[in-house]
Amino acid sequence: MSTTGYLTTLDGGQDQGLLLYLEPSKTEIHKAKVLHEFRGDLGSQPVAGLRRAPNGILYGITLRGGDFDTGTLYALDPSTQTVEVLYQGEEGGPRHPIGLPVWTEEGGLYGVSLFGGQHNAGTLYRFDLQSKQMQILHSFEGPEGAHPLEALVLGAEGWLYGATALGGKNDIGVLFGYHIPQRRFEVLWHLEGEREADPSYFAVLEHVPTYSPHSGQLCSPLVWHPSGKLYCLVNPDSRKIRKRYLGYFDVGEARFRPLIALQETDTSLCRPQPLVLDQQDWLWTVSDTELYAFHVHSLERRTICPLPIPLDVQEQQYGDKGLTLTGLLLGMDGFVYAWNPSSLYRLCVQT
């Protein structure tokens, strides 16, 4: 996102999601234009926002909708402001994609889906932007994890990293890597702790309207740092310890290390927390009551100054207003942006 940009909402319109454009403004107040209202045919519940490729096209996914109601991969052309469906979750293919796909220089979009594949336990896929063909690179099942969480992250030397909600040695998920040049899938770490994600929940997931992933230990997206570390928020034992930790997985040493115990809360443990790394090596996250940042080297904690940028739309279009911040992202302008159901904020660290 820059000072103008594109956003998606999970609900709104006919409760199946909206695609918005923030129009240019000389003030801090931005007006939002509805470009597309998701109604099922082009997908519904666009859970992950948009990813801009070097060709200028923006790509996104929907959790549901399409001809089979199993989600879509779509493209937005900013020059014409038109939306095109590139893929719909067919039998045997990726179904219910989750998290933004990752663009790579060899012309592919890499992503994960909650279901589909040989065992219907999720896939790691590649969509070729030239041929418009979908390819399953790995079908998840059992010891190698099941039901991927969130989005893939691109690391160094052609490695992609991700996590699953179930499967692995302890049946609460794994951290995994995929090496693009060698087309090699590898389990890096078996998550530990008490299982919080009930397998029966996933058995009925395809028949319920939405999805909120979490596992016994991992409770945020993975964030890649050039030092070779994958940062995340963890809850070592979700049934006994009411506290989360900021920690990292060291790819080179294949070990996980908790760093900082975060403030205890009750409600935030019931959902994932966003985690974003900015250009000054600050890691940003939010609880139900706090917004804060940690420096990855000194572990210094800073308070945050939010600058509100309310969206100029009717309240009923976006559902109920709320104070809890539910998402964070790093904009192309270097600022971190946060949002809740009614407002968008641009954030800075107080010095």
Coordinates of C-alpha atoms in Angstrom, one line a residue:
M1 CA 0.0 0.0 0.0
S2 CA 1.1 3.6 -0.7
T3 CA -0.7 6.7 0.3
T4 CA -3.3 5.4 -2.1
G5 CA -4.0 1.7 -2.5
Y6 CA -6.3 -1.2 -2.7
L7 CA -7.9 -3.1 0.2
T8 CA -10.2 -6.0 0.6
T9 CA -12.8 -6.6 3.4
L10 CA -14.0 -10.0 4.6
D11 CA -17.5 -8.8 4.9
G12 CA -19.6 -5.9 3.6
G13 CA -21.8 -5.5 0.6
Q14 CA -23.9 -8.6 0.6
D15 CA -21.7 -10.0 3.4
Q16 CA -19.3 -11.7 1.0
G17 CA -16.6 -9.0 0.9
L18 CA -15.6 -5.9 -0.9
L19 CA -12.6 -4.7 -3.0
L20 CA -11.8 -1.0 -2.2
Y21 CA -9.6 1.7 -3.7
L22 CA -8.3 4.5 -1.4
E23 CA -8.5 7.6 -3.6
P24 CA -5.7 10.3 -3.5
S25 CA -6.1 13.0 -0.9
K26 CA -4.1 16.1 0.2
T27 CA -5.2 15.5 3.8
E28 CA -5.0 12.6 6.2
I29 CA -8.6 11.7 5.3
H30 CA -8.9 9.2 2.5
K31 CA -12.1 8.3 0.6
A32 CA -12.8 4.7 -0.2
K33 CA -14.3 3.7 -3.6
V34 CA -15.9 0.3 -3.9
L35 CA -14.4 -1.3 -7.0
H36 CA -15.9 -4.8 -6.7
E37 CA -18.6 -6.5 -4.6
F38 CA -17.9 -10.2 -4.2
R39 CA -21.1 -12.2 -4.7
G40 CA -20.0 -15.7 -5.1
D41 CA -19.3 -16.0 -8.9
L42 CA -15.9 -14.3 -8.6
G43 CA -15.4 -15.7 -5.1
S44 CA -16.4 -14.6 -1.6
Q45 CA -14.6 -13.8 1.6
P46 CA -11.3 -12.3 0.2
V47 CA -9.3 -13.0 3.4
A48 CA -5.8 -11.9 2.4
G49 CA -5.7 -8.5 0.7
L50 CA -3.8 -8.1 -2.6
R51 CA -0.3 -8.7 -3.9
R52 CA 1.2 -6.5 -6.6
A53 CA 3.5 -8.2 -9.2
P54 CA 6.1 -6.3 -11.3
N55 CA 3.7 -6.3 -14.3
G56 CA 1.5 -4.0 -12.2
I57 CA -1.3 -6.5 -11.8
L58 CA -2.6 -7.2 -8.3
Y59 CA -3.4 -10.8 -7.2
G60 CA -5.6 -12.0 -4.4
I61 CA -7.5 -15.1 -3.2
T62 CA -10.9 -15.8 -1.8
L63 CA -11.7 -18.5 0.8
R64 CA -15.0 -19.4 -0.7
G65 CA -17.1 -18.7 -3.8
G66 CA -16.6 -19.6 -7.5
D67 CA -18.4 -22.4 -9.3
F68 CA -17.6 -25.0 -6.7
D69 CA -17.7 -22.7 -3.6
T70 CA -14.1 -23.7 -2.8
G71 CA -12.4 -20.3 -3.3
T72 CA -10.7 -18.5 -6.2
L73 CA -7.4 -17.0 -7.3
Y74 CA -8.2 -13.6 -9.0
A75 CA -6.4 -10.7 -10.6
L76 CA -7.1 -7.0 -10.5
D77 CA -5.9 -4.8 -13.4
P78 CA -5.5 -1.2 -11.9
S79 CA -5.5 0.4 -15.4
T80 CA -9.1 -0.9 -16.1
Q81 CA -10.1 -1.7 -12.5
T82 CA -11.5 -5.0 -13.7
V83 CA -11.4 -8.3 -11.8
E84 CA -10.6 -11.6 -13.5
V85 CA -10.9 -15.1 -12.0
L86 CA -7.7 -17.1 -12.8
Y87 CA -8.5 -20.3 -10.9
Q88 CA -11.4 -22.0 -9.1
G89 CA -10.9 -24.8 -6.6
E90 CA -11.7 -27.9 -8.6
E91 CA -11.8 -31.5 -7.5
G92 CA -8.3 -32.7 -6.7
G93 CA -6.8 -29.3 -6.9
P94 CA -6.2 -26.6 -4.3
R95 CA -9.4 -25.8 -2.4
H96 CA -10.1 -22.9 -0.1
P97 CA -6.8 -21.0 -0.6
I98 CA -5.5 -19.1 2.5
G99 CA -3.0 -16.3 2.6
L100 CA -1.6 -14.1 -0.2
P101 CA 0.3 -16.0 -2.9
V102 CA 4.0 -15.2 -3.2
W103 CA 5.3 -13.9 -6.6
T104 CA 8.7 -15.1 -7.7
E105 CA 11.0 -13.9 -10.5
E106 CA 10.5 -17.1 -12.6
G107 CA 6.9 -16.0 -13.2
G108 CA 4.9 -18.1 -10.7
L109 CA 2.5 -17.4 -7.8
Y110 CA 3.1 -19.8 -4.9
G111 CA 0.5 -20.3 -2.2
V112 CA -1.2 -22.8 0.1
S113 CA -4.8 -24.0 0.5
L114 CA -6.6 -25.4 3.5
F115 CA -8.0 -28.3 1.5
G116 CA -7.5 -30.2 -1.7
G117 CA -4.8 -32.4 -3.0
Q118 CA -4.4 -36.2 -2.7
H119 CA -5.5 -36.4 0.9
N120 CA -7.8 -33.3 1.0
A121 CA -5.6 -31.9 3.8
G122 CA -4.3 -28.9 1.9
T123 CA -1.8 -28.1 -0.8
L124 CA 1.3 -26.1 -1.6
Y125 CA 0.7 -24.9 -5.2
R126 CA 2.2 -22.9 -8.0
F127 CA 0.1 -20.9 -10.6
D128 CA 2.0 -20.0 -13.8
L129 CA 1.1 -16.5 -14.9
Q130 CA 2.0 -17.2 -18.5
S131 CA 0.2 -20.5 -19.2
K132 CA -2.5 -19.8 -16.5
Q133 CA -2.0 -23.4 -15.3
M134 CA -2.2 -24.6 -11.7
Q135 CA 0.3 -27.1 -10.4
I136 CA 0.2 -28.9 -7.0
L137 CA 3.8 -29.0 -5.6
H138 CA 2.9 -30.9 -2.4
S139 CA -0.2 -32.5 -0.9
F140 CA -0.2 -32.3 2.9
E141 CA -1.0 -35.3 5.1
G142 CA -0.1 -36.8 8.5
P143 CA 3.6 -36.5 9.5
E144 CA 4.3 -33.7 7.0
G145 CA 1.5 -31.5 8.4
A146 CA -2.1 -30.9 7.5
H147 CA -4.2 -27.8 6.7
P148 CA -1.7 -25.0 6.1
L149 CA -2.0 -21.7 8.1
E150 CA -1.7 -18.2 6.7
A151 CA 0.6 -17.3 3.8
L152 CA 3.9 -18.5 2.6
V153 CA 6.9 -16.3 3.2
L154 CA 9.9 -16.0 0.8
G155 CA 13.3 -16.4 2.4
A156 CA 16.8 -16.5 0.9
E157 CA 18.2 -18.7 -1.9
G158 CA 14.8 -19.7 -3.2
W159 CA 13.2 -21.0 0.0
L160 CA 9.6 -20.6 0.9
Y161 CA 8.4 -21.1 4.5
G162 CA 5.0 -21.9 6.0
A163 CA 3.2 -23.7 8.8
T164 CA 0.3 -26.1 9.3
A165 CA -2.4 -26.3 11.9
L166 CA -2.4 -30.1 12.3
G167 CA -0.3 -33.1 11.6
G168 CA 3.4 -33.6 12.4
K169 CA 4.9 -35.6 15.3
N170 CA 2.5 -34.1 17.9
D171 CA -0.5 -33.5 15.6
I172 CA -0.5 -29.8 16.2
G173 CA 1.3 -28.7 13.0
V174 CA 4.8 -28.2 11.6
L175 CA 7.0 -25.5 10.2
F176 CA 8.0 -26.4 6.6
G177 CA 10.2 -25.2 3.8
Y178 CA 10.0 -25.6 0.0
H179 CA 13.1 -25.1 -2.1
I180 CA 12.0 -23.7 -5.5
P181 CA 15.2 -24.5 -7.5
Q182 CA 15.3 -28.1 -6.3
R183 CA 11.5 -28.5 -6.0
R184 CA 12.1 -30.0 -2.5
F185 CA 9.6 -30.1 0.4
E186 CA 11.1 -30.4 3.9
V187 CA 9.6 -30.4 7.5
L188 CA 11.8 -28.1 9.6
W189 CA 10.1 -28.2 13.0
H190 CA 7.3 -30.1 14.7
L191 CA 5.3 -27.8 16.8
E192 CA 4.9 -28.6 20.5
G193 CA 2.4 -28.1 23.2
E194 CA -1.3 -28.9 23.8
R195 CA -3.5 -29.2 20.7
E196 CA -6.0 -26.4 20.4
A197 CA -7.2 -27.0 16.8
D198 CA -9.7 -29.9 17.0
P199 CA -9.5 -32.2 13.9
S200 CA -13.2 -32.5 13.8
Y201 CA -13.4 -28.7 13.3
F202 CA -11.5 -29.1 10.0
A203 CA -13.8 -32.0 9.0
V204 CA -16.8 -29.6 8.9
L205 CA -14.9 -26.5 7.8
E206 CA -15.9 -26.8 4.2
H207 CA -19.6 -26.4 5.3
V208 CA -19.2 -23.4 7.5
P209 CA -19.1 -19.7 6.4
T210 CA -15.7 -18.6 7.6
Y211 CA -12.3 -19.6 9.1
S212 CA -10.1 -18.4 11.9
P213 CA -6.9 -20.5 12.1
H214 CA -4.9 -21.1 15.2
S215 CA -2.9 -24.0 16.7
G216 CA -1.7 -24.9 20.1
Q217 CA 1.7 -23.1 19.6
L218 CA 1.9 -20.9 16.6
C219 CA -0.5 -17.9 16.8
S220 CA 0.8 -15.4 14.2
P221 CA 2.0 -15.4 10.6
L222 CA 5.7 -16.2 10.0
V223 CA 8.0 -13.2 9.3
W224 CA 11.3 -13.7 7.5
H225 CA 14.3 -11.7 8.6
P226 CA 17.5 -11.5 6.4
S227 CA 19.5 -12.9 9.3
G228 CA 18.0 -16.3 8.6
K229 CA 15.3 -16.2 11.3
L230 CA 11.6 -16.8 11.1
Y231 CA 9.9 -14.6 13.7
C232 CA 6.4 -15.5 15.1
L233 CA 4.3 -15.4 18.2
V234 CA 3.9 -18.6 20.1
N235 CA 1.8 -20.0 23.0
P236 CA 3.7 -23.0 24.4
D237 CA 0.7 -24.5 26.1
S238 CA -2.6 -22.9 25.2
R239 CA -4.6 -24.8 27.8
K240 CA -2.3 -24.0 30.8
I241 CA -0.3 -20.9 30.1
R242 CA -2.3 -17.7 29.4
K243 CA 0.7 -15.9 27.8
R244 CA 2.2 -15.5 24.4
Y245 CA 5.9 -15.1 23.5
L246 CA 7.7 -13.4 20.7
G247 CA 10.3 -15.9 19.4
Y248 CA 12.1 -17.1 16.3
F249 CA 13.0 -20.3 14.4
D250 CA 16.6 -20.3 13.3
V251 CA 16.7 -21.9 9.9
G252 CA 20.5 -22.5 9.9
E253 CA 20.5 -24.1 13.4
A254 CA 17.1 -25.8 13.1
R255 CA 16.0 -24.6 16.6
F256 CA 13.3 -22.5 18.1
R257 CA 13.9 -19.8 20.7
P258 CA 11.3 -17.8 22.7
L259 CA 12.5 -14.2 23.3
I260 CA 10.0 -12.1 25.2
A261 CA 6.9 -12.9 27.2
L262 CA 4.0 -10.6 26.1
Q263 CA 1.4 -9.2 28.3
E264 CA -1.2 -11.7 29.4
T265 CA -4.7 -11.3 27.9
D266 CA -7.8 -13.3 27.8
T267 CA -9.6 -12.7 24.5
S268 CA -6.6 -12.3 22.2
L269 CA -5.6 -15.9 22.9
C270 CA -8.7 -17.0 21.0
R271 CA -7.5 -15.7 17.7
P272 CA -4.3 -15.1 15.7
Q273 CA -2.3 -11.9 16.1
P274 CA -0.8 -10.0 13.2
L275 CA 3.0 -9.6 13.0
V276 CA 4.8 -7.3 10.7
L277 CA 8.5 -6.3 10.2
D278 CA 9.2 -2.8 9.0
Q279 CA 12.3 -1.4 7.2
Q280 CA 14.0 -0.4 10.5
D281 CA 13.8 -3.9 11.9
W282 CA 10.9 -3.2 14.2
L283 CA 8.4 -6.1 14.7
W284 CA 4.9 -4.9 15.1
T285 CA 2.0 -6.7 16.8
V286 CA -1.3 -5.9 18.5
S287 CA -3.3 -7.4 21.3
D288 CA -6.9 -6.5 22.3
T289 CA -5.8 -3.5 24.3
E290 CA -2.2 -2.6 23.1
L291 CA -0.3 -1.8 19.9
Y292 CA 3.5 -2.1 20.2
A293 CA 6.8 -2.8 18.4
F294 CA 10.0 -4.7 19.3
H295 CA 13.4 -4.1 17.8
V296 CA 14.8 -7.5 16.6
H297 CA 18.3 -6.7 17.7
S298 CA 18.0 -4.9 21.0
L299 CA 14.5 -6.2 21.9
E300 CA 13.6 -2.7 22.9
R301 CA 9.9 -2.0 23.2
R302 CA 8.3 1.2 21.9
T303 CA 4.9 2.7 22.2
I304 CA 2.9 3.5 19.0
C305 CA 1.2 6.7 17.9
P306 CA -1.8 5.9 15.6
L307 CA -2.9 8.5 13.0
P308 CA -6.5 7.7 12.1
I309 CA -7.5 7.6 8.4
P310 CA -11.2 6.8 8.6
L311 CA -12.8 5.3 5.4
D312 CA -15.6 7.4 4.0
V313 CA -18.3 4.7 3.7
Q314 CA -21.5 3.9 5.4
E315 CA -21.2 1.8 8.6
Q316 CA -23.7 -0.9 7.4
Q317 CA -21.4 -1.6 4.4
Y318 CA -18.6 -2.8 6.7
G319 CA -20.5 -4.4 9.5
D320 CA -20.3 -3.3 13.2
K321 CA -17.8 -0.8 14.3
G322 CA -15.1 -2.0 16.7
L323 CA -12.0 -0.8 18.5
T324 CA -9.9 -3.9 18.3
L325 CA -7.2 -3.8 15.6
T326 CA -7.3 -6.9 13.6
G327 CA -4.7 -6.5 10.9
L328 CA -1.3 -5.0 10.1
L329 CA 0.7 -4.6 6.9
L330 CA 3.8 -2.8 5.7
G331 CA 3.0 -0.2 3.0
M332 CA 5.2 0.6 0.0
D333 CA 5.7 4.0 1.6
G334 CA 7.5 2.5 4.6
F335 CA 4.6 3.1 7.0
V336 CA 2.8 0.3 8.9
Y337 CA -0.9 0.3 8.5
A338 CA -3.5 -1.2 10.8
W339 CA -7.2 -1.6 10.7
N340 CA -10.4 -2.6 12.5
P341 CA -13.9 -3.1 11.0
S342 CA -14.5 0.6 10.8
S343 CA -11.2 2.5 10.3
L344 CA -7.7 2.3 8.8
Y345 CA -4.7 3.7 10.7
R346 CA -1.2 4.8 9.6
L347 CA 1.3 4.1 12.4
C348 CA 4.7 5.4 13.6
V349 CA 7.0 4.6 16.5
Q350 CA 7.4 7.4 19.1
T351 CA 11.0 8.5 19.6

